[in-house]
Coordinates of C-alpha atoms in Angstrom, one line a residue:
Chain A
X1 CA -12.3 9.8 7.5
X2 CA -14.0 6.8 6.2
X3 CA -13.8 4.1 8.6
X4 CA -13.8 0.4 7.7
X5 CA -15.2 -1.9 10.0
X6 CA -13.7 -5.3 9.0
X7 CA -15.4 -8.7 11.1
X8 CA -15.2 -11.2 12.3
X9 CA -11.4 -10.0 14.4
X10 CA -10.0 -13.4 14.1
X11 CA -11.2 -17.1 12.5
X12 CA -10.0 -20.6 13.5
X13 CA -10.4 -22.6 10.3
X14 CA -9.9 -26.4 9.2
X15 CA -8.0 -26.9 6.0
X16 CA -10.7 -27.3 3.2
X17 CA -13.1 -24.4 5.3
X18 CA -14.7 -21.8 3.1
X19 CA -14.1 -19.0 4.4
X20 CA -15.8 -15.4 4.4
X21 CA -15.0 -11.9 6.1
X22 CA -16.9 -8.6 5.8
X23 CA -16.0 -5.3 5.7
X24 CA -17.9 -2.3 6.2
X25 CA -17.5 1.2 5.3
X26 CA -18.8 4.3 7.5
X27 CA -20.4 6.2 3.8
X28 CA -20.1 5.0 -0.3
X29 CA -17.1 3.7 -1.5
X30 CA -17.9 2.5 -4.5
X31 CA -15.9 -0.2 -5.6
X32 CA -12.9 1.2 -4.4
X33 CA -12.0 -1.5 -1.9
X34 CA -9.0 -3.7 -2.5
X35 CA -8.2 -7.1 0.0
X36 CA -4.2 -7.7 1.2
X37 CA -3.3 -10.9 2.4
X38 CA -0.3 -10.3 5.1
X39 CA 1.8 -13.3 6.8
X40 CA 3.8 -13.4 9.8
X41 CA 7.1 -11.5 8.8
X42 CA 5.9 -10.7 5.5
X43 CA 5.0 -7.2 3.5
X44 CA 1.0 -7.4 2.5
X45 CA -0.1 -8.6 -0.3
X46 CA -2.7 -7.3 -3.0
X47 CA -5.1 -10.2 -3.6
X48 CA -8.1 -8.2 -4.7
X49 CA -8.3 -4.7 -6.3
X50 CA -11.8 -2.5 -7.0
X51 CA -13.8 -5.2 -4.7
X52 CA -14.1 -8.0 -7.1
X53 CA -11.0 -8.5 -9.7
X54 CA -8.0 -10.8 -8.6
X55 CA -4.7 -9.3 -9.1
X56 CA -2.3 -11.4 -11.4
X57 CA -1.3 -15.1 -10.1
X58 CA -3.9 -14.9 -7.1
X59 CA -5.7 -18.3 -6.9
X60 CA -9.3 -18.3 -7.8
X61 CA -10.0 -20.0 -4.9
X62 CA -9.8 -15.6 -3.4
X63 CA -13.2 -13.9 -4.1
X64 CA -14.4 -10.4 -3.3
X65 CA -17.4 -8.8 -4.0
X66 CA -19.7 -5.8 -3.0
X67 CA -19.9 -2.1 -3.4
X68 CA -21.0 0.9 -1.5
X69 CA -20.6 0.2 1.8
X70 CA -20.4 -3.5 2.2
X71 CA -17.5 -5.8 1.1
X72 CA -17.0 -9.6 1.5
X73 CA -13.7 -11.4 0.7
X74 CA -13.7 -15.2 0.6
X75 CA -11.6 -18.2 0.6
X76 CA -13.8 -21.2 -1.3
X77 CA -11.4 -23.9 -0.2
X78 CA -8.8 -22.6 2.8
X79 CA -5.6 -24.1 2.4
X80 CA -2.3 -24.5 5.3
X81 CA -0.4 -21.3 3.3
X82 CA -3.4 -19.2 3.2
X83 CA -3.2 -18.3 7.4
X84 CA -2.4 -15.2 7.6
X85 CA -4.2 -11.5 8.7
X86 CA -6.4 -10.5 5.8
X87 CA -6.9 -6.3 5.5
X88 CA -9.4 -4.2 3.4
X89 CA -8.5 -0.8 1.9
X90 CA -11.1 1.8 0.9
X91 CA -9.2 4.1 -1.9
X92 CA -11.9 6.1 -2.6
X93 CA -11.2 9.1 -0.8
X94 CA -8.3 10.3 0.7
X95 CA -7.1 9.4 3.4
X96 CA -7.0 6.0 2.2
X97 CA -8.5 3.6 5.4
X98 CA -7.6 -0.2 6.4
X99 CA -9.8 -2.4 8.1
X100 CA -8.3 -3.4 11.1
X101 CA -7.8 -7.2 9.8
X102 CA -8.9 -10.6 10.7
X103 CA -6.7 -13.2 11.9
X104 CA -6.9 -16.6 10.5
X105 CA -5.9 -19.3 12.5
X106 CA -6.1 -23.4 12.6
X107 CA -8.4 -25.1 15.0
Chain B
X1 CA 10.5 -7.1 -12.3
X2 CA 8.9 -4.6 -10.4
X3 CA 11.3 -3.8 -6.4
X4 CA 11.3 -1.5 -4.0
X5 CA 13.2 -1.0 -1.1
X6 CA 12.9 1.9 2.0
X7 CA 15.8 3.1 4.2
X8 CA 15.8 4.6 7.2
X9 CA 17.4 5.4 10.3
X10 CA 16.4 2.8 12.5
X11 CA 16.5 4.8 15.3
X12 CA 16.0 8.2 16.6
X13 CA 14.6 10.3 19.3
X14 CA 11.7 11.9 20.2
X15 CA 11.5 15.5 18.7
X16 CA 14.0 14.6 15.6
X17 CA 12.4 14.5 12.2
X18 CA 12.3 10.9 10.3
X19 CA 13.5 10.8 7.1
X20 CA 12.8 7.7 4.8
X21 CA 13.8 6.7 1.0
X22 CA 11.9 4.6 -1.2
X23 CA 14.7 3.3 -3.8
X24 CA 12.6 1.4 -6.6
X25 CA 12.9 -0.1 -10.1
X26 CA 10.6 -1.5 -12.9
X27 CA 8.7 1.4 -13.2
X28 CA 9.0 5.1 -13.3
X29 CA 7.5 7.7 -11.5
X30 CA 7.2 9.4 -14.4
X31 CA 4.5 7.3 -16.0
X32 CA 1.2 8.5 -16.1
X33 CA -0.9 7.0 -13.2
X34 CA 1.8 5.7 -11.0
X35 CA 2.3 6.6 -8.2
X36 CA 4.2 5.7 -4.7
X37 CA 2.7 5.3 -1.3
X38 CA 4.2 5.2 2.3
X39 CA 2.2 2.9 5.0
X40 CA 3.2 2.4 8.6
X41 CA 2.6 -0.7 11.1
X42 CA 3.5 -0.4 14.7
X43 CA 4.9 -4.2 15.5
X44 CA 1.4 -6.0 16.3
X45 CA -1.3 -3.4 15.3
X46 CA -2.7 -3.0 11.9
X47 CA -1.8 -0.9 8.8
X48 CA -2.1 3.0 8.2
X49 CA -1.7 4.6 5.3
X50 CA 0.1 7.7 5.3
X51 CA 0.8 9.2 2.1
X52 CA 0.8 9.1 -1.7
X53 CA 2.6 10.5 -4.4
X54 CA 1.7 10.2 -8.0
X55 CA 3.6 10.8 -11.3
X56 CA 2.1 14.0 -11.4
X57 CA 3.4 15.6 -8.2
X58 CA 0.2 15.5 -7.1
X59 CA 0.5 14.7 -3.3
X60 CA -2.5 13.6 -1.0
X61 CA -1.3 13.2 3.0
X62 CA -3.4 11.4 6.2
X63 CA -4.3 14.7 8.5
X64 CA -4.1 12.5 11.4
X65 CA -0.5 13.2 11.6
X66 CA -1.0 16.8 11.4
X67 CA 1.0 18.1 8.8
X68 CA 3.8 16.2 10.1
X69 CA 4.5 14.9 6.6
X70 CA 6.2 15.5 3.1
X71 CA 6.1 13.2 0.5
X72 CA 8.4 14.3 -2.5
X73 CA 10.3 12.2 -5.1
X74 CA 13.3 12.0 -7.5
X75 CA 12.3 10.8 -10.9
X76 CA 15.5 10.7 -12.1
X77 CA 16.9 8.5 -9.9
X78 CA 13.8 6.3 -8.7
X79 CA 13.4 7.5 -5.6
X80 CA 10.6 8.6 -3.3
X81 CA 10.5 10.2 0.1
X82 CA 9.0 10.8 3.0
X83 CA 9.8 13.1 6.3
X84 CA 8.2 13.5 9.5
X85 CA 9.0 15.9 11.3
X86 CA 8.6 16.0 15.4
X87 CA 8.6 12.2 15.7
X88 CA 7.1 10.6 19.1
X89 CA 7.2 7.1 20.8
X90 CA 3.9 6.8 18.8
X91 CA 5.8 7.0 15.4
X92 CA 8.0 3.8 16.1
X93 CA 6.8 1.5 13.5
X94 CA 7.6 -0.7 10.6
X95 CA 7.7 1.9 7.6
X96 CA 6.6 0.6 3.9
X97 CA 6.7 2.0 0.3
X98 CA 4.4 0.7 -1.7
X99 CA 3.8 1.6 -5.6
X100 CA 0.2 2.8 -6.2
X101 CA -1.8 1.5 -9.5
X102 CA -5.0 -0.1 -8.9
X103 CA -4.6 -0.7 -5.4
X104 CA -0.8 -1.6 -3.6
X105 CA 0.3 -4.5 -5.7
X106 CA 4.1 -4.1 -4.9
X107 CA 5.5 -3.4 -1.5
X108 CA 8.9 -2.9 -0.4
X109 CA 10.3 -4.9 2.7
X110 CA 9.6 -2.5 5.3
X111 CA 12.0 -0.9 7.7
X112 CA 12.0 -0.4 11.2
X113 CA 12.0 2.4 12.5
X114 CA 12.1 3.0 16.8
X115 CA 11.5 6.1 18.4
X116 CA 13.1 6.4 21.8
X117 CA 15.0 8.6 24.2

């Protein structure tokens, strides 16, 4: 199995923080790396799909980008609704892989 | 307006086999590259995928369960399914269906399922 090592674990973060989280995958991907935003009580959400496009209605303010084995997902300009645990998937190969997330929290 | 929505048992003991519906709408799973995938979180932890179905029948499973799992679907009536059979403590876990086009972009709401004598 591919495994995806996803850093840092957890953030604390000011409102107006950029903010930037890795992930790293154990052979080639590709681009086949998507990003899910998932809040307390809530179902994940696709924000990013194939590393670097933004899935419909996603603020622009989410950026990923990479390919092979290292992936970066960033927030330019954190805002209070964006805290939340942030996943990576690798869909290149079966299985399919999650990061194990990274907690964002407020200072 | 794209929905899904899983069903389960909620609870059941160790031994039994888990059964769990994916009821959806907006799209069929009869379209070529759809598909419908099942993920599992244990309250706290992270996610794991566990299986996909696509419009095809094709059917691609996570071998860490140990062929513990069958994914199948109804086209007809918009339904997808998963079993596993031989459940543990380990299996107790919030259950989602998710469909599968370019990544996960719809999920259902999940349902808890608890494993316990």
């Amino acid at each position: 199995d591919i495994v995806m090592t996803q850093s840092p674990t957890s953030m604390s973060i000011s409102v107006g923080d950029r903010v930037t989280m890795n992930c790293k995958a154990s052979q080639n991907v590709g681009s086949n790396v998507d990003w899910y935003q998932q809040k307390t009580g809530q179902s994940p959400k696709l924000l990013i799909y194939k590393a670097s496009n933004r899935y419909t209605g996603v603020p622009d303010r989410f950026t990923g980008s990479g390919s092979g084995t290292d992936f970066t997902f960033t927030i330019s300009n954190m805002q209070a609704e964006d805290l939340a645990v942030y996943y990576c998937m690798q869909s290149n190969s079966y299985p399919f892989t999650f990061g194990s997330g990274t907690k964002l929290e407020i200072k | 307006q794209v929905t899904l929505k899983e069903s389960g048992p909620g609870i059941l003991q160790p031994s039994q086999t888990l059964s769990l519906t994916c009821t959806f709408s907006g799209f069929s799973l009869s379209t070529y590259g759809m598909g419908v995938g099942w993920i599992r979180q244990p309250s706290g932890k992270g996610l794991e995928w566990l299986a996909n179905i696509w419009w095809d029948d094709d059917k691609y499973y996570n071998p860490s369960l140990k062929n513990r799992l069958t994914i199948s679907k109804d086209t007809s009536n918009n339904q997808a399914f998963l079993k596993i059979t031989n459940v543990d403590t380990a299996d107790t876990a919030t259950y989602y269906c998710a469909r599968a086009y370019y990544g996960y972009p719809y999920w259902g709401q999940g349902v808890m399922v608890t494993v316990s004598s």
